[in-house]
mmCIF file of C-alpha atoms in Angstrom:
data_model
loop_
_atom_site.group_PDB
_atom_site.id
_atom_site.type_symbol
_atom_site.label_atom_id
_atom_site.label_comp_id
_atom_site.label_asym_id
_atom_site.label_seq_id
_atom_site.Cartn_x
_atom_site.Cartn_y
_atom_site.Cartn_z
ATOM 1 C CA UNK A 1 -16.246 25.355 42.013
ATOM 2 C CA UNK A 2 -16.173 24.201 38.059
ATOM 3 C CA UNK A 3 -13.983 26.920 37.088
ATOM 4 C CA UNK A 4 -9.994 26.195 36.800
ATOM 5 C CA UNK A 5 -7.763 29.432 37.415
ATOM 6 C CA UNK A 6 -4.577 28.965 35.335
ATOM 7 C CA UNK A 7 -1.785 31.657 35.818
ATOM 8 C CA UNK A 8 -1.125 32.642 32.669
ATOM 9 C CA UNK A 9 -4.704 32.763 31.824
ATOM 10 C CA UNK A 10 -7.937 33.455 33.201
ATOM 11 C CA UNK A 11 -10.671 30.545 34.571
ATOM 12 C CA UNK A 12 -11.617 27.816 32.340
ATOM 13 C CA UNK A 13 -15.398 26.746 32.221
ATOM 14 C CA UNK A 14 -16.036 23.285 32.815
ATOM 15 C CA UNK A 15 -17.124 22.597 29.362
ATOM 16 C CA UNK A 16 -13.764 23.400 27.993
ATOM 17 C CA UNK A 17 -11.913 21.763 30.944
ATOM 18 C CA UNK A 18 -14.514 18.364 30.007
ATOM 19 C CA UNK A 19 -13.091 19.484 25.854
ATOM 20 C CA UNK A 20 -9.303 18.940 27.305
ATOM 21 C CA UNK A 21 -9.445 16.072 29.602
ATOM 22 C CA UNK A 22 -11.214 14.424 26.589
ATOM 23 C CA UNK A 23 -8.679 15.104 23.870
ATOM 24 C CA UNK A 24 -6.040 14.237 26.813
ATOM 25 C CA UNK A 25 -7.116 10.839 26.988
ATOM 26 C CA UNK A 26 -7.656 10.249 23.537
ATOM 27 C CA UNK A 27 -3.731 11.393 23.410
ATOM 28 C CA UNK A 28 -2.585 8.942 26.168
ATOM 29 C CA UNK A 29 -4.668 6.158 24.519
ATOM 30 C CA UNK A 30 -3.324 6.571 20.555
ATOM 31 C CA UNK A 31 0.130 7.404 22.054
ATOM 32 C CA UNK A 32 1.236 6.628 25.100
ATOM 33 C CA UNK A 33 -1.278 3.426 26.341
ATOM 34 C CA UNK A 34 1.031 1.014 27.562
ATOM 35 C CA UNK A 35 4.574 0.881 27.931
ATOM 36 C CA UNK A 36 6.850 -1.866 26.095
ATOM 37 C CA UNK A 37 8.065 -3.756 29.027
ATOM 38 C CA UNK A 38 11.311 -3.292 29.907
ATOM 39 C CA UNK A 39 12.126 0.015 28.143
ATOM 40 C CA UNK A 40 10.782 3.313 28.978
ATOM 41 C CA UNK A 41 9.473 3.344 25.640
ATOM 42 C CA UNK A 42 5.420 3.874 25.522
ATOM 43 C CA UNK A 43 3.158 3.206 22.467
ATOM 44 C CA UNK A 44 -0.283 3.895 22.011
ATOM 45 C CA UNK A 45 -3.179 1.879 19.415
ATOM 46 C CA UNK A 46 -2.186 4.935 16.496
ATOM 47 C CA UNK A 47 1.157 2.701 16.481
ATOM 48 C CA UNK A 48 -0.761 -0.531 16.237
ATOM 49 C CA UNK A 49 -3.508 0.482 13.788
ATOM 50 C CA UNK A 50 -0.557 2.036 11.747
ATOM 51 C CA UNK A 51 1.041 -1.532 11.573
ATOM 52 C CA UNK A 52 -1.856 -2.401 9.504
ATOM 53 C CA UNK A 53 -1.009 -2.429 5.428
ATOM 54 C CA UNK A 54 -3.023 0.484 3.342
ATOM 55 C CA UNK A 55 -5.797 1.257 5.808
ATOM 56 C CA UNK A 56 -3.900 1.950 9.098
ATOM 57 C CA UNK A 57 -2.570 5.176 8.544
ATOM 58 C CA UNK A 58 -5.390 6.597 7.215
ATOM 59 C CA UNK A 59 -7.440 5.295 10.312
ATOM 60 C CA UNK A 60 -4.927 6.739 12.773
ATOM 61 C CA UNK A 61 -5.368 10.541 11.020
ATOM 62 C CA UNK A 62 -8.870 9.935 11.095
ATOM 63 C CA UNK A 63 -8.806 9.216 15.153
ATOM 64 C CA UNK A 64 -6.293 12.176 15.432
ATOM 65 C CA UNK A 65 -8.886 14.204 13.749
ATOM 66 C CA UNK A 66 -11.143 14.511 17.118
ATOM 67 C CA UNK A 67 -8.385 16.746 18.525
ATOM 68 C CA UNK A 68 -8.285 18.502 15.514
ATOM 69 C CA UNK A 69 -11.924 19.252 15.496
ATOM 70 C CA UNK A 70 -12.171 19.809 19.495
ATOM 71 C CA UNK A 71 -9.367 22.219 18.772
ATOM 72 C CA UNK A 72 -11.335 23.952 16.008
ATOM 73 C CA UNK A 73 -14.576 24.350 18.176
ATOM 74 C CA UNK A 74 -12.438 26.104 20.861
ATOM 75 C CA UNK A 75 -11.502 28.901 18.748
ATOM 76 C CA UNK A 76 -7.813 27.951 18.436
ATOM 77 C CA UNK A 77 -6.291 30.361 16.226
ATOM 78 C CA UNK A 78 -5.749 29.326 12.324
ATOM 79 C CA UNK A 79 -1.632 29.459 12.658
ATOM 80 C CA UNK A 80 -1.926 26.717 15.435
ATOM 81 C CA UNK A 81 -4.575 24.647 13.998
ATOM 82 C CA UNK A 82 -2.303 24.292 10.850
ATOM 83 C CA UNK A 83 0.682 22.772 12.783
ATOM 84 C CA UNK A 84 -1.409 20.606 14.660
ATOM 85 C CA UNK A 85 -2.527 19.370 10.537
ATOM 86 C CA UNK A 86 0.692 19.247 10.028
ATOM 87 C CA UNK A 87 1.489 16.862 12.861
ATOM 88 C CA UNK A 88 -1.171 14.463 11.835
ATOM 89 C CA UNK A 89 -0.216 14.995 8.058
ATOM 90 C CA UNK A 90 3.950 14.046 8.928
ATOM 91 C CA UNK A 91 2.704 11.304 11.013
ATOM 92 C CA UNK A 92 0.338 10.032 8.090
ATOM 93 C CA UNK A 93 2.781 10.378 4.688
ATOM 94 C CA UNK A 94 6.035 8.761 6.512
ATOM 95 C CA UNK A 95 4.109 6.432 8.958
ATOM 96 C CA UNK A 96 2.822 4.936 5.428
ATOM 97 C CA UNK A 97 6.791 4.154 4.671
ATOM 98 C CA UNK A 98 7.027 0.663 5.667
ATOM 99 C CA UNK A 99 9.039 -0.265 8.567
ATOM 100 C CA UNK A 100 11.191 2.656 8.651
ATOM 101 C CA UNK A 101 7.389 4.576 8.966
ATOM 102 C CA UNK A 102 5.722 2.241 11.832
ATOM 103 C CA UNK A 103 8.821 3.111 13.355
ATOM 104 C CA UNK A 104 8.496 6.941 13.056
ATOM 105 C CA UNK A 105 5.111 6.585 13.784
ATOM 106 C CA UNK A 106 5.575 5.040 16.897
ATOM 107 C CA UNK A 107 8.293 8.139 17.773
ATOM 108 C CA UNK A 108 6.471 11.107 16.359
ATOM 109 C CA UNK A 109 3.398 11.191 18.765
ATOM 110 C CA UNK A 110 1.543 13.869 16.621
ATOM 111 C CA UNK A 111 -1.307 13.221 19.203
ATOM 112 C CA UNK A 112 0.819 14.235 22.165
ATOM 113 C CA UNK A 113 1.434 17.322 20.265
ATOM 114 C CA UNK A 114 -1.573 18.502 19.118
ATOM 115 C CA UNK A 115 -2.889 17.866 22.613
ATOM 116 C CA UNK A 116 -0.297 20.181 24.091
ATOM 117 C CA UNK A 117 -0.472 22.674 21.689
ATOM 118 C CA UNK A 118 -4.502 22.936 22.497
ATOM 119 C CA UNK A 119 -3.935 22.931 25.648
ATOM 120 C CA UNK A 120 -1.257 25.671 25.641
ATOM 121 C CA UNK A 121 -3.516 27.563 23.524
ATOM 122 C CA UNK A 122 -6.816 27.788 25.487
ATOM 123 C CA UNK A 123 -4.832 28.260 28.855
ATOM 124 C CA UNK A 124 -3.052 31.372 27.446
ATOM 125 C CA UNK A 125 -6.064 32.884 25.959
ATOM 126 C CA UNK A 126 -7.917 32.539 29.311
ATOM 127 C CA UNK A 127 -10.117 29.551 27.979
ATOM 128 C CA UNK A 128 -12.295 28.947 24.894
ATOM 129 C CA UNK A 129 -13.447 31.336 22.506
ATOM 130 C CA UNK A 130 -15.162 28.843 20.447
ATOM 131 C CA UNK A 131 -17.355 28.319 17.767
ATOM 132 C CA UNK A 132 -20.046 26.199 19.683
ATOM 133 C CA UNK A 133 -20.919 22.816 18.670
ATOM 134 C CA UNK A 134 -20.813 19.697 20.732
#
């Protein structure tokens, strides 16, 4: 009980299994919260907040900065932690294009990402080797 068994990895304590249900729902809420009814498009509030002139960009990388950081204090490996910086960083410099970059920004779903890419991570390597912290 508290310990996950993944097959391509070993078990996952429950404070990393607590790390990635967190950074999951901080995913589904900037990305994917609701769905635009009548598509099967979703958006999340990093869409919204990035509809705001100036600030909103910068306030969405900020809030897709947790992930980063949860990802960092797992012990995710330095290769993987710079793509997920680059996912926030694309999503940033051409979500700050406007129109054409609300747009993107509503497509790109560096959140999404960067949550799969942690999670792919600390399955694979049998759960967190982190670096401690909160």
């Amino acid at each position: 009980m508290g310990v996950s068994s993944v097959s391509t990895g070993g078990p996952l304590d429950d404070n990393t299994q607590a790390r990635l249900r967190r950074v999951r729902r901080l995913s589904h809420l900037l990305d994917d919260w609701f769905r635009i009814p009548g598509t099967p498009y979703r958006l999340g509030l990093d869409g919204l907040i990035g509809l705001l002139p100036g600030v909103g960009d910068v306030l969405g990388a900020f809030l897709s900065a947790y992930i980063l950081l949860e990802a960092r204090q797992l012990g995710v490996s330095k290769p993987i932690l710079l793509r997920m910086v680059g996912n926030i960083a694309i999503e940033t410099l051409v979500g700050a294009i406007p129109l054409l970059g609300d747009v993107f920004d509503m497509a790109w779903k560096a959140n999404r990402k960067n949550a799969d890419l942690l999670d792919a991570y600390v399955r694979s390597s049998g759960g967190a080797r982190g670096h401690g912290g909160v």
